[in-house]
Structure formats: structure tokens, C-alpha cells
CSV table of C-alpha atoms in Angstrom, one decimal:
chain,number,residue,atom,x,y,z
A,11,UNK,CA,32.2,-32.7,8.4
A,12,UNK,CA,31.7,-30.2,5.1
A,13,UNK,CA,34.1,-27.2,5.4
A,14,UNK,CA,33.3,-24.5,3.2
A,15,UNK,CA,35.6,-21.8,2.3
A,16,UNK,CA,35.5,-18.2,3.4
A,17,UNK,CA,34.9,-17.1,-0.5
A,18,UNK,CA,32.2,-20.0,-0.5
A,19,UNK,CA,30.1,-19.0,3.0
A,20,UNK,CA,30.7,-15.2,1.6
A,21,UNK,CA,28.7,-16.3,-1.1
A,22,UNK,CA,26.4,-18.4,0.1
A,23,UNK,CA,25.7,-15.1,3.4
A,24,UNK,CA,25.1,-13.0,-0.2
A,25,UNK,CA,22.9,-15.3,-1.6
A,26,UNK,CA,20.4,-15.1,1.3
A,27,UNK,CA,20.4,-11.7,2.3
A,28,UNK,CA,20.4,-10.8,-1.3
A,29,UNK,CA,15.7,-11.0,-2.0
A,30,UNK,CA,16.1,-9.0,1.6
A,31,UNK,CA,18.2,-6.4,0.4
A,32,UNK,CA,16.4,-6.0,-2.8
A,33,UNK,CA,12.9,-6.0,-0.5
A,34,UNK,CA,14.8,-2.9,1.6
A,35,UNK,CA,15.5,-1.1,-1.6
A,36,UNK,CA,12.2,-1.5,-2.5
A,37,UNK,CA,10.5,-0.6,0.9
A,38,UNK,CA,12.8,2.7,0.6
A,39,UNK,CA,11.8,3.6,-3.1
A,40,UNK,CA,7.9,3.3,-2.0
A,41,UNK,CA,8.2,5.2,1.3
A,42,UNK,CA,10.2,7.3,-0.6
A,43,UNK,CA,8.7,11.5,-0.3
A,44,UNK,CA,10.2,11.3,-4.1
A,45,UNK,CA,7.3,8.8,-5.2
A,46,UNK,CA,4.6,10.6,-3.3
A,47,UNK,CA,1.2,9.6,-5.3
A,48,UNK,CA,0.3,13.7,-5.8
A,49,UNK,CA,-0.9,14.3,-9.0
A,50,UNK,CA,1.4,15.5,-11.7
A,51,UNK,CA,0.8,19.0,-13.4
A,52,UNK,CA,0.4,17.8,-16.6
A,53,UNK,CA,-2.2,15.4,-15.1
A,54,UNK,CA,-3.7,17.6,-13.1
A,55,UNK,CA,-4.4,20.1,-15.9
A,56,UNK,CA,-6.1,17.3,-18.0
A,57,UNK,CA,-8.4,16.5,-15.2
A,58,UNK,CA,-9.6,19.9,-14.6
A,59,UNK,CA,-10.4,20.0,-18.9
A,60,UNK,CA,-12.1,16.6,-19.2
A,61,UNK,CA,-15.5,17.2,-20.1
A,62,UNK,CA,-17.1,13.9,-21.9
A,63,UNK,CA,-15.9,10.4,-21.3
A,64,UNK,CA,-12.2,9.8,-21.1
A,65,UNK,CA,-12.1,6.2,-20.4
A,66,UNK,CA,-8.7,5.0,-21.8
A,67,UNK,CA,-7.0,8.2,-19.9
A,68,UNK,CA,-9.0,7.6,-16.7
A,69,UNK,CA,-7.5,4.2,-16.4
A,70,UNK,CA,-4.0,5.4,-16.7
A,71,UNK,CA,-4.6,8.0,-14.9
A,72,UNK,CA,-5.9,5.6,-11.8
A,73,UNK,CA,-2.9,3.2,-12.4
A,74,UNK,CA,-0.4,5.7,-12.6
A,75,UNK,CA,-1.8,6.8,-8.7
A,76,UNK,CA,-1.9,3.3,-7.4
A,77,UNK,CA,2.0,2.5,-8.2
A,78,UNK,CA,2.9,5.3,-7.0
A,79,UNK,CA,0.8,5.1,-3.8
A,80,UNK,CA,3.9,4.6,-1.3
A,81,UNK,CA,1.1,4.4,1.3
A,82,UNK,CA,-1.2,1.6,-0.2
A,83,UNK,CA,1.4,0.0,-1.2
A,84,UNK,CA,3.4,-0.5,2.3
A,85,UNK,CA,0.0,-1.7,3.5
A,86,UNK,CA,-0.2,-4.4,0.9
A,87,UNK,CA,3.0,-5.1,1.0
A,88,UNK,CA,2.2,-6.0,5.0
A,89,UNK,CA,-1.1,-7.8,3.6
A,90,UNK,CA,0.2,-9.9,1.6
A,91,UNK,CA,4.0,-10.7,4.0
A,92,UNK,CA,3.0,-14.4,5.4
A,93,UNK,CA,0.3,-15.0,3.0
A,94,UNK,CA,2.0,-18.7,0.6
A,95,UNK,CA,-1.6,-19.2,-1.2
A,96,UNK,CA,-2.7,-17.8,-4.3
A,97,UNK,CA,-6.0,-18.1,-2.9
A,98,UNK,CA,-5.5,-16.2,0.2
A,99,UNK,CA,-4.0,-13.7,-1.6
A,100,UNK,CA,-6.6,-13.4,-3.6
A,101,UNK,CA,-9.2,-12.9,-0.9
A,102,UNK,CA,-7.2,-10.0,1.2
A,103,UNK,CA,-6.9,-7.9,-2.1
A,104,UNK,CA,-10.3,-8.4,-3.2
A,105,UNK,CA,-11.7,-7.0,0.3
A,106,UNK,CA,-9.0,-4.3,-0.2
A,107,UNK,CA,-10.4,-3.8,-3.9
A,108,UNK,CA,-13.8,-3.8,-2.5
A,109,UNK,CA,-13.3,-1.3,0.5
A,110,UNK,CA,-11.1,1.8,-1.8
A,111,UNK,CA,-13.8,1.3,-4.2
A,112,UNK,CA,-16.5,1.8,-2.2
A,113,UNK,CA,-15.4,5.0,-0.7
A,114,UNK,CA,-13.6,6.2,-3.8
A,115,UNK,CA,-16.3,6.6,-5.6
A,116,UNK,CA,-18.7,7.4,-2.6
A,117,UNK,CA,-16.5,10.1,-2.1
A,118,UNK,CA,-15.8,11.5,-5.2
A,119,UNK,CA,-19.4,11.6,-6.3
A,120,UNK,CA,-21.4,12.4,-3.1
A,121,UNK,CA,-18.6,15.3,-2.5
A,122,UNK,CA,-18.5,14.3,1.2
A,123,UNK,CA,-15.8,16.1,2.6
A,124,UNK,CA,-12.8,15.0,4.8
A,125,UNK,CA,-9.8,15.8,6.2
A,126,UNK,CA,-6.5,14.6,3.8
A,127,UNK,CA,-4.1,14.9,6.4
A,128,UNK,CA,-6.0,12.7,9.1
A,129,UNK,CA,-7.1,10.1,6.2
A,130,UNK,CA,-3.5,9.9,5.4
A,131,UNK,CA,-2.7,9.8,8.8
A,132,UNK,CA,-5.0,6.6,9.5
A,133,UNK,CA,-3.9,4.9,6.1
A,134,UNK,CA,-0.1,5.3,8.2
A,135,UNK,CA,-1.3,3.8,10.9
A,136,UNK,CA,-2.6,0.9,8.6
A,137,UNK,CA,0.6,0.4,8.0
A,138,UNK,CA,1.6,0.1,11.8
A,139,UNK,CA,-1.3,-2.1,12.0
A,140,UNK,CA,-1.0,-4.5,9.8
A,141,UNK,CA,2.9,-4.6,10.6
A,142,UNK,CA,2.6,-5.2,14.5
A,143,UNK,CA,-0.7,-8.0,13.1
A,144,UNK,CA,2.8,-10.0,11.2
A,145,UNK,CA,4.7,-9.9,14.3
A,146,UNK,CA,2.1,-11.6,16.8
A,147,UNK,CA,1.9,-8.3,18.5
A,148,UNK,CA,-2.1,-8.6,19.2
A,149,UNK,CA,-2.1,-12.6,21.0
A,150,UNK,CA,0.6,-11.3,23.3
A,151,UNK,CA,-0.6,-8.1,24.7
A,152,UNK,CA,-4.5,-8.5,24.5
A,153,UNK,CA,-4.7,-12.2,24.8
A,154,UNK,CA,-6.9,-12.6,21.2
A,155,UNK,CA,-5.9,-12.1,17.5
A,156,UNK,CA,-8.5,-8.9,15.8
A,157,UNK,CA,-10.4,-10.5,12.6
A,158,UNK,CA,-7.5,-9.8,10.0
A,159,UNK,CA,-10.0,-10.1,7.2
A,160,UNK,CA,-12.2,-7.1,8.6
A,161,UNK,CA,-9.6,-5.3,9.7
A,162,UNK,CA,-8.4,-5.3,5.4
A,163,UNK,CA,-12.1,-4.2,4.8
A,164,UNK,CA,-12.2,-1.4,7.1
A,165,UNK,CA,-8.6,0.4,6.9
A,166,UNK,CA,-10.0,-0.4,2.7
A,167,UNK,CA,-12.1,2.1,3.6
A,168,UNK,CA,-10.1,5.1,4.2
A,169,UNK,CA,-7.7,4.6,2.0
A,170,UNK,CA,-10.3,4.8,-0.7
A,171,UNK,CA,-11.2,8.2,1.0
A,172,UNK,CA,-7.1,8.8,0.3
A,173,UNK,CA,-7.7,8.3,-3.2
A,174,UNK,CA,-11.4,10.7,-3.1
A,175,UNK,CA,-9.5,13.6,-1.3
A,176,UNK,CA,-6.6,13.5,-3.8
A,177,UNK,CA,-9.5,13.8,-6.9
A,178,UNK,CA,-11.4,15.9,-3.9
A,179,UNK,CA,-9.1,18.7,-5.1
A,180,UNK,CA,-9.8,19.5,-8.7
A,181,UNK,CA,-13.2,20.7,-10.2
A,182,UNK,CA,-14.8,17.5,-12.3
A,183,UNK,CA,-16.8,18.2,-15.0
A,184,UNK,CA,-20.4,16.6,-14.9
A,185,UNK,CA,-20.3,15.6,-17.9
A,186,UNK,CA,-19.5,12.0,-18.1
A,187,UNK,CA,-18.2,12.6,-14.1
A,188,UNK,CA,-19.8,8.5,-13.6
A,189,UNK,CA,-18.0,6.9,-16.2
A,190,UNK,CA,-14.3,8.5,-15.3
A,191,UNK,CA,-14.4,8.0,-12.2
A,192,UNK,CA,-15.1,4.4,-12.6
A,193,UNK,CA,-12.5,4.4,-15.2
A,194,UNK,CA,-9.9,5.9,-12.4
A,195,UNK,CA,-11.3,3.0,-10.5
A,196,UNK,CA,-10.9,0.2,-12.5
A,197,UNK,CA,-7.5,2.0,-13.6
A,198,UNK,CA,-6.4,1.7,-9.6
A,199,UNK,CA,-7.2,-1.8,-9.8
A,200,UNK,CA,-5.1,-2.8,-12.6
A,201,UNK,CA,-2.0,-0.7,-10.7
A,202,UNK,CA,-2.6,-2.4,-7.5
A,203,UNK,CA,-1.9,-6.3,-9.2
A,204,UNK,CA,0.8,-4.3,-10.9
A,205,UNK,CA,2.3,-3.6,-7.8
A,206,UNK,CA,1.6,-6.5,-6.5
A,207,UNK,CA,2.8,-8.7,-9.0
A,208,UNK,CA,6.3,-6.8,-8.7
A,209,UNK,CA,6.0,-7.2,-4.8
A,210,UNK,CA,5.3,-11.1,-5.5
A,211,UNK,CA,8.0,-11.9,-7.3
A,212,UNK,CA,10.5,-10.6,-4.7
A,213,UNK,CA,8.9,-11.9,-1.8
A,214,UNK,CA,8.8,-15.5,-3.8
A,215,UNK,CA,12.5,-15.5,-4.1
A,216,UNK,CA,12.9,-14.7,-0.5
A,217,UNK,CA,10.8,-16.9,1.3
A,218,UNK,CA,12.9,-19.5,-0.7
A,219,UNK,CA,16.1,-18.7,1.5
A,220,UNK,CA,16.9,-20.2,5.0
A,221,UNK,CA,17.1,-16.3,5.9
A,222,UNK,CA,13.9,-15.6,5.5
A,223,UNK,CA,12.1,-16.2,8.9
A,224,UNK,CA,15.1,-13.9,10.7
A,225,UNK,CA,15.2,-11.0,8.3
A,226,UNK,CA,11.4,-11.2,8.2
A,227,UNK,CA,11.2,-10.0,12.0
A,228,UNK,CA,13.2,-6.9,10.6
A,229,UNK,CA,11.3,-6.4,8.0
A,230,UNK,CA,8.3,-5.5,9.7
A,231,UNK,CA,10.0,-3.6,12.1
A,232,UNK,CA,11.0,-1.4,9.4
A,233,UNK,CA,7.5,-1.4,7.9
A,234,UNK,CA,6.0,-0.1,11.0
A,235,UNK,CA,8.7,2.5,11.1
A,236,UNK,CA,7.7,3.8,8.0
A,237,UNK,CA,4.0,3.5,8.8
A,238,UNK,CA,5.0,5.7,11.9
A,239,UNK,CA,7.0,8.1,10.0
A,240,UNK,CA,3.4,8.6,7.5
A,241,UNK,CA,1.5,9.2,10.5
A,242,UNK,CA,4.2,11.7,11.8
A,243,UNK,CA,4.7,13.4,8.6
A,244,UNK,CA,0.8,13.6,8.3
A,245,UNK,CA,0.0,15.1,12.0
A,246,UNK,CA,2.6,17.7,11.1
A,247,UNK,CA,0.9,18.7,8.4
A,248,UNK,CA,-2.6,18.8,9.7
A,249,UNK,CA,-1.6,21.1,12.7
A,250,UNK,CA,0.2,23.3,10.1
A,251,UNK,CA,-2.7,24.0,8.0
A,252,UNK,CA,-4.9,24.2,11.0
């Protein structure tokens, strides 16, 4: 029989919880109101100017929105929880990548017209979604697991539209309207493996830890919390402005 001392399990109980803890903070920075993913004033103003290509600025522009998307990133975040393989991995973001795209620039350059509040609301309910999907929610009350792969396409989808409504706002200049936007684009790209790379790192160092499979369960509990609390703060706001 090993005894340990009380200094030495301390340690070893800090040791374990300490990727969760560092996951919470994170969780609580992202669903934070403080790094909403509005547009700052100063970026704002440039976009209204920008007549011409502005490719360089575009990017950062697009980057600078996806790290600080608190929504996309909670839904990645649940994306990516119980995925091991760089090659899975690969294959959920790249249908994510594909289904923003598509409907960010669909809707920036068609000028089709939607709701922000109820977008934002189903991009929160992405986020309830995808966390319920992690904890075997769908086998035990419908008796069959939904397609997860489709399911990463489709909610894709509207959060692109997230992204249109939030360009949806300013007046674009024509002039060289094609090549910014896919700048912006390419820009959210490069932000979301930015994100995700950060997201990566902390995960890797706690799926490492015994603790990992226990405090996982909470995890997701408090991911569909804050998925709830988007749709909640969302719904307010729609029947507000209504």
C-alpha cells in the first residue's frame, strides 16, 4: 500500500483540475458580453470609407471578428470536445469553413436580408446542440444519433449569416466590394485556426489527466448553459426591437 501525504494528494487534486479550470476561464472570457464580436468604432468607420481593394485590412478585419466571436467559438469549442484525430478535426472545421463561407458571402453580396437577433439566436442554440450531441443526449431520448457531420454544415450556415448581418449594417462601397469581402473571409478563416489552435492546446493538456472524463460531463453542462443564455439574451432582444 502507497500513502501519499495530504500536501502530496493536494497537489496531485491541483494537478488535474488545473487544464479544467483554465478551460472554465476560458469558456467565461468567450461567453463573456465584454468580448462580444460587434464591430469596433474605429473599424467600423474604415469600413464605411473603403472604396478600392483593401485586402491586407480586410483580413484583419475578418480575424479580428472570428476571435472575438464568443458565439462561433463556444460552438467549435463543442465541435471539436471528443474529437483525438488531427484528421477528424480537420474535417468538422472544413465543413464549418465551408458552411460560414457560403452564406457570408451570399449574404453580404446578394443583400438578402435577415433577422440578427433570430440568427444569433439559432447560432445559441448551436451551441445547446452540439453540447447535448457530447453528452449522448440524442441515442437516449430519440433512440438514433442525428448525422453530426451535417448537422456542422448546416448550423455552418447561419452562423455565416451571423457574420453577413454584422457586415449587413454598414454601407459597402462597390468598388472592389468582391475582393474585400473575400478578404474578410479568408481573414475569418485564419482567426478560426487561431482560436482553435489556442482551444487545442488546452484541451490536449486536459484529456491527459485522469479527471478528464468526469469534469468533461460538466463541461458541457456549462456549454449548453451558455448556449442557453445566447438564445435568451437574443429572444430578449428581438421582442424589444420588434
Amino acid at each position: 500500500m502507497v500513502l501519499i501525504s495530504s500536501a502530496q494528494y493536494k497537489n496531485t487534486t491541483l494537478s488535474a483540475r488545473g487544464p479544467f479550470i483554465l478551460f472554465l476561464l476560458f469558456l467565461a472570457i468567450v461567453a463573456s458580453p465584454v468580448f462580444a464580436h460587434g464591430v469596433a468604432e474605429g473599424d467600423a468607420l474604415f469600413i464605411e470609407q473603403a472604396e478600392g481593394m483593401h485586402l491586407i485590412p480586410f483580413i484583419y478585419l475578418g480575424a479580428k471578428h472570428m476571435v472575438t466571436g464568443y458565439d462561433h467559438l463556444l460552438f467549435l469549442i463543442g465541435v471539436i470536445f471528443f474529437l483525438y484525430r488531427m484528421k477528424d478535426i480537420g474535417v468538422y472545421v472544413t465543413l464549418f469553413a465551408i458552411g460560414h463561407s457560403v452564406t457570408l458571402l451570399y449574404g453580404v453580396l446578394s443583400g438578402a436580408q435577415v433577422n440578427p437577433y433570430l440568427i444569433d439566436a439559432i447560432i445559441g442554440l448551436s451551441v445547446v446542440y452540439k453540447a447535448l450531441d457530447n453528452l449522448g443526449a440524442y441515442p437516449r431520448w430519440f433512440g438514433f444519433q442525428p448525422n453530426t457531420k451535417a448537422a456542422v454544415l448546416i448550423f455552418g450556415f447561419f452562423h455565416g449569416f451571423g457574420l453577413a448581418t454584422k457586415l449587413q449594417d454598414f454601407t459597402l462601397s462597390q468598388d472592389g466590394l468582391i475582393p474585400n469581402i473575400i478578404a474578410f473571409n479568408v481573414g475569418v478563416e485564419i482567426g478560426q485556426l487561431l482560436a482553435l489552435s489556442a482551444i487545442l492546446i488546452i484541451m490536449s493538456f486536459w484529456r491527459k489527466t485522469d479527471a478528464f472524463a468526469k469534469q468533461a460531463f460538466t463541461a458541457n453542462v456549462l456549454l449548453m448553459s451558455a448556449g442557453f443564455m445566447l438564445i435568451g439574451y437574443q429572444l430578449t432582444g428581438f421582442f424589444v426591437s420588434s
